[in-house]
PDB file of C-alpha atoms in Angstrom:
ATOM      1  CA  UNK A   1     -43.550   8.606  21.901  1.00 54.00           C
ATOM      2  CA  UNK A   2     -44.903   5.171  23.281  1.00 71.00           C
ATOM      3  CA  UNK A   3     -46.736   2.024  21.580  1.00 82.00           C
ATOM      4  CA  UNK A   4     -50.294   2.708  21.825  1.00 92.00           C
ATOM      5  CA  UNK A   5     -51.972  -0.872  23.820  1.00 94.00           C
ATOM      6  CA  UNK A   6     -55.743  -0.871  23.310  1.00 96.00           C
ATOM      7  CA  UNK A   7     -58.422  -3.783  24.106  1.00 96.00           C
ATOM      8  CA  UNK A   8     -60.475  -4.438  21.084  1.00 96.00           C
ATOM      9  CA  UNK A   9     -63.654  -6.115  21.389  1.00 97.00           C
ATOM     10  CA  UNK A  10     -66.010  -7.890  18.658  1.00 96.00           C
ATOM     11  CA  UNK A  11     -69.494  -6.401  18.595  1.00 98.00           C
ATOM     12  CA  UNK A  12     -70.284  -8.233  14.949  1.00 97.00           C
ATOM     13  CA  UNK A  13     -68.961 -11.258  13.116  1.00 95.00           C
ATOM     14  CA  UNK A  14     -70.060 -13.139  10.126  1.00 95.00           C
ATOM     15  CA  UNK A  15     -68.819 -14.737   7.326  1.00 91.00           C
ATOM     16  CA  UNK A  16     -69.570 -17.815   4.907  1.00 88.00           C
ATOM     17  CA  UNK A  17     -69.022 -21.119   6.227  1.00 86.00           C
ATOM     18  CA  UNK A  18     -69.236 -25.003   4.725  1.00 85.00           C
ATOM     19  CA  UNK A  19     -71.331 -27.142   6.944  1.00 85.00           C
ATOM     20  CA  UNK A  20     -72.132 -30.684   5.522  1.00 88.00           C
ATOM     21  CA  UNK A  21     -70.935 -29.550   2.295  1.00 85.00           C
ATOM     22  CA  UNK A  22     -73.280 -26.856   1.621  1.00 87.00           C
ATOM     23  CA  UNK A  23     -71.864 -22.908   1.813  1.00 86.00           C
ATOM     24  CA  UNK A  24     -73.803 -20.774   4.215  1.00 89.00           C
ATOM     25  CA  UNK A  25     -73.967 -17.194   5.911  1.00 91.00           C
ATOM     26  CA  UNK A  26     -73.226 -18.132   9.451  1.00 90.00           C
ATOM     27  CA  UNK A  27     -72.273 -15.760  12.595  1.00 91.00           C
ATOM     28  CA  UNK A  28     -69.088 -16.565  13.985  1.00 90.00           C
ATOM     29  CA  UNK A  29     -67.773 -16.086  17.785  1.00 91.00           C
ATOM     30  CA  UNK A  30     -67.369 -13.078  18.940  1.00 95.00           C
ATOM     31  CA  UNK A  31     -63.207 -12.247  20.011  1.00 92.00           C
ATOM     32  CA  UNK A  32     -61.491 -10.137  22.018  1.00 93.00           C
ATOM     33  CA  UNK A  33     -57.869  -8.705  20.628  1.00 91.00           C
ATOM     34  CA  UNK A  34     -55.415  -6.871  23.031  1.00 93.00           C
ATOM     35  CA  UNK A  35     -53.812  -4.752  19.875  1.00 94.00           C
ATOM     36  CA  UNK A  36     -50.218  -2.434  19.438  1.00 95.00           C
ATOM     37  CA  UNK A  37     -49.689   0.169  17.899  1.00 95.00           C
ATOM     38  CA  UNK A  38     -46.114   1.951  17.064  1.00 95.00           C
ATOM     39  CA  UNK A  39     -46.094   5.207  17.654  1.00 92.00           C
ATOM     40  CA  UNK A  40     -46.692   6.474  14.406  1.00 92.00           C
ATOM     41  CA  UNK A  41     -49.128   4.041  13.088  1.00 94.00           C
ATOM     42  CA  UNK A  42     -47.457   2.445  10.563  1.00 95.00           C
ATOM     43  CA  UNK A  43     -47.069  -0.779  12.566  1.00 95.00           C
ATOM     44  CA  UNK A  44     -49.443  -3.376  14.217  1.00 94.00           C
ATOM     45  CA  UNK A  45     -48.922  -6.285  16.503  1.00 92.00           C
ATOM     46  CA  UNK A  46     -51.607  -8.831  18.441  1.00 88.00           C
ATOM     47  CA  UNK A  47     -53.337 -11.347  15.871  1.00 80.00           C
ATOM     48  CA  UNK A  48     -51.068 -14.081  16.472  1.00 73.00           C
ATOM     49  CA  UNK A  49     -54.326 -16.406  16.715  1.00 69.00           C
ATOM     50  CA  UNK A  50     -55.731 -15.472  13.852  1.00 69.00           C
ATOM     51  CA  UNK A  51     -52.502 -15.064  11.552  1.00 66.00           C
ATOM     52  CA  UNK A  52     -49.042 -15.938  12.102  1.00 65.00           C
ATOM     53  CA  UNK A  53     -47.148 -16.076  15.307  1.00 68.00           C
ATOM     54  CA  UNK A  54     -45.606 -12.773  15.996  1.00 76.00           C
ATOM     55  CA  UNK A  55     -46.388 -11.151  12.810  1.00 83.00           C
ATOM     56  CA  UNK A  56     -46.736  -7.092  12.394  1.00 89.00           C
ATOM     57  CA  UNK A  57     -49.148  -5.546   9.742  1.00 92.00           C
ATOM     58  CA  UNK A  58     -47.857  -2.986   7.745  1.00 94.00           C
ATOM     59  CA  UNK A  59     -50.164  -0.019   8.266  1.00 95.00           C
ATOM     60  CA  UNK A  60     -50.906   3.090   6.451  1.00 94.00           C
ATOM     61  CA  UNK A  61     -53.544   6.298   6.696  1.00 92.00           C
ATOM     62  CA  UNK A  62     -55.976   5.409   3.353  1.00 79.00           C
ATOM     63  CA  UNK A  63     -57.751   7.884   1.328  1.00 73.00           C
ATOM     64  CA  UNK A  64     -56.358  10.790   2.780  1.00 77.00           C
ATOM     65  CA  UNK A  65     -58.265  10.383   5.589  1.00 79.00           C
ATOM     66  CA  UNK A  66     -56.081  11.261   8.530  1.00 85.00           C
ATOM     67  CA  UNK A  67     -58.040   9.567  11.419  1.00 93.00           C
ATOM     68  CA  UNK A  68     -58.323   6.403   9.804  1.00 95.00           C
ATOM     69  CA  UNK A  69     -55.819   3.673   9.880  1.00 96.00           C
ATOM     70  CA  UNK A  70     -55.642   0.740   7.404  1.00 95.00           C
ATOM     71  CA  UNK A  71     -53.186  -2.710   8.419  1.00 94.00           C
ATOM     72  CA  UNK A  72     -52.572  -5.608   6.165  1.00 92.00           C
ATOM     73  CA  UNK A  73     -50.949  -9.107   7.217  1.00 87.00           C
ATOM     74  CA  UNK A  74     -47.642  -8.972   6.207  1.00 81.00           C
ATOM     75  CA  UNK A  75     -47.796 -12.980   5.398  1.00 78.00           C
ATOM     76  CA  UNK A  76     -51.760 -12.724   3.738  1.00 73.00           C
ATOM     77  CA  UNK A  77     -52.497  -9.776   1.768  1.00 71.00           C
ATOM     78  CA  UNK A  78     -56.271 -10.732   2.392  1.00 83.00           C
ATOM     79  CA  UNK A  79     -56.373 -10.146   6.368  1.00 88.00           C
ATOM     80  CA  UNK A  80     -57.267  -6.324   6.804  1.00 92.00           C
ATOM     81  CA  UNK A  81     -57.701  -4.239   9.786  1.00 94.00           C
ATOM     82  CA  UNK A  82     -59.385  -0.677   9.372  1.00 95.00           C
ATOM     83  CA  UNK A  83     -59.089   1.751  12.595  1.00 97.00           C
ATOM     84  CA  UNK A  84     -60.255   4.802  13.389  1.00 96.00           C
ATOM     85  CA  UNK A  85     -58.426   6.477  15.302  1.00 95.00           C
ATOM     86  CA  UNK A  86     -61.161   9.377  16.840  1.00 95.00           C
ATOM     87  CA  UNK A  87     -63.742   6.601  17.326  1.00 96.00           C
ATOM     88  CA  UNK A  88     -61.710   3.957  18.072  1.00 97.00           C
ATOM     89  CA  UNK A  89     -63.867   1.373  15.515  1.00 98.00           C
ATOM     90  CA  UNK A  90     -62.805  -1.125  13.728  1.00 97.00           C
ATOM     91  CA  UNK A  91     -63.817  -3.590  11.030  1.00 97.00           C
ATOM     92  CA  UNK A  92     -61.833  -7.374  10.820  1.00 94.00           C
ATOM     93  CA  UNK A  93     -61.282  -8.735   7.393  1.00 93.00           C
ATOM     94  CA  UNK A  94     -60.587 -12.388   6.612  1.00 88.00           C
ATOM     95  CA  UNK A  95     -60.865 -13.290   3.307  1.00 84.00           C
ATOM     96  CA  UNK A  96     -59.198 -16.252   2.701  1.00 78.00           C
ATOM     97  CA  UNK A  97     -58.731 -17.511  -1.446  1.00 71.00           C
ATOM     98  CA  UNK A  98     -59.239 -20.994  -0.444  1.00 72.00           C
ATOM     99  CA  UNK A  99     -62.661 -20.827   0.726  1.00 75.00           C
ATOM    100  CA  UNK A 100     -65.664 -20.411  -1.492  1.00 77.00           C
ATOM    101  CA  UNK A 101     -63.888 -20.098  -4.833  1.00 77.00           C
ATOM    102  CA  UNK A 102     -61.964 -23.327  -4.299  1.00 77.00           C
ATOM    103  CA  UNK A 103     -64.442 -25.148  -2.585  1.00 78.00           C
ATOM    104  CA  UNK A 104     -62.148 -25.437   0.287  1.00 74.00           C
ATOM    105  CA  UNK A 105     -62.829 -26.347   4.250  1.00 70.00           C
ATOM    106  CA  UNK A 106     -61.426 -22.574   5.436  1.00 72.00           C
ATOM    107  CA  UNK A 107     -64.140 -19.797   5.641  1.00 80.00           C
ATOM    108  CA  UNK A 108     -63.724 -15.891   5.040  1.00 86.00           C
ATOM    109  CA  UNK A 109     -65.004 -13.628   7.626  1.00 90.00           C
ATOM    110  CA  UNK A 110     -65.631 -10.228   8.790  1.00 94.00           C
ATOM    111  CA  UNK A 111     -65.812  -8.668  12.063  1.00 95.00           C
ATOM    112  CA  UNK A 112     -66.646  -4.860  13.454  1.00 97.00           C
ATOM    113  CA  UNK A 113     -66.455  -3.330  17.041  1.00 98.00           C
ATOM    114  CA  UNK A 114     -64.558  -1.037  19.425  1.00 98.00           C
ATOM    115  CA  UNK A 115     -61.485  -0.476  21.056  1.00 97.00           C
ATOM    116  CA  UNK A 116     -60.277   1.222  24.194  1.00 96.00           C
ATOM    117  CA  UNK A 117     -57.597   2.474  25.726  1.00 91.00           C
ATOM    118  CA  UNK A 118     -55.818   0.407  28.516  1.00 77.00           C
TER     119      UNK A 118
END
């Protein structure tokens, strides 16, 4: 079996951002991810911009729920992606603990859109 390659593309993105000192809702940029698969599902490559270089998420099929596909950052438990695998949607998690809670200058976000095949 081969590495499945698909082009993901943002259709949503928000999250809570500090401008001036004062948290807001804001809507963020939308990005484009070229994504891999292993064949089984159980690994995931292509975020290098938004976590470390070269890292893999460790996938896994949540809530018995064979079409769907769940990947966590190996380095930070709190970036998520969520794939389905019949129609090829996604939702983008980054919720980062030293945003809002710490007052920091990093924001948390969230993303959703679609994939395709290349």
């Amino acid at each position: 079996m081969a590495d499945k390659v698909l082009y993901c593309q943002d259709e949503l993105a928000t999250g809570i951002i500090k401008r001036n000192g004062v948290w807001e809702t804001s809507r963020f940029q939308l990005e484009r991810y070229t994504i891999k698969f292993n064949d089984d599902y159980t690994e995931l490559d292509g975020f290098d911009n938004v976590t470390a270089p070269n890292e893999t998420f460790n996938c896994n099929t949540p809530y018995l729920k064979k079409n769907m596909i769940k990947c966590t950052s190996s380095s930070f438990q709190d970036v998520t992606f969520i794939f389905d695998k019949i129609t090829k949607r996604y939702t983008f998690s980054f919720i980062t603990p030293f945003s809002y809670i710490e007052n920091g200058s990093d924001t948390s976000s969230l993303s959703a859109g679609t994939c395709k095949a290349f």
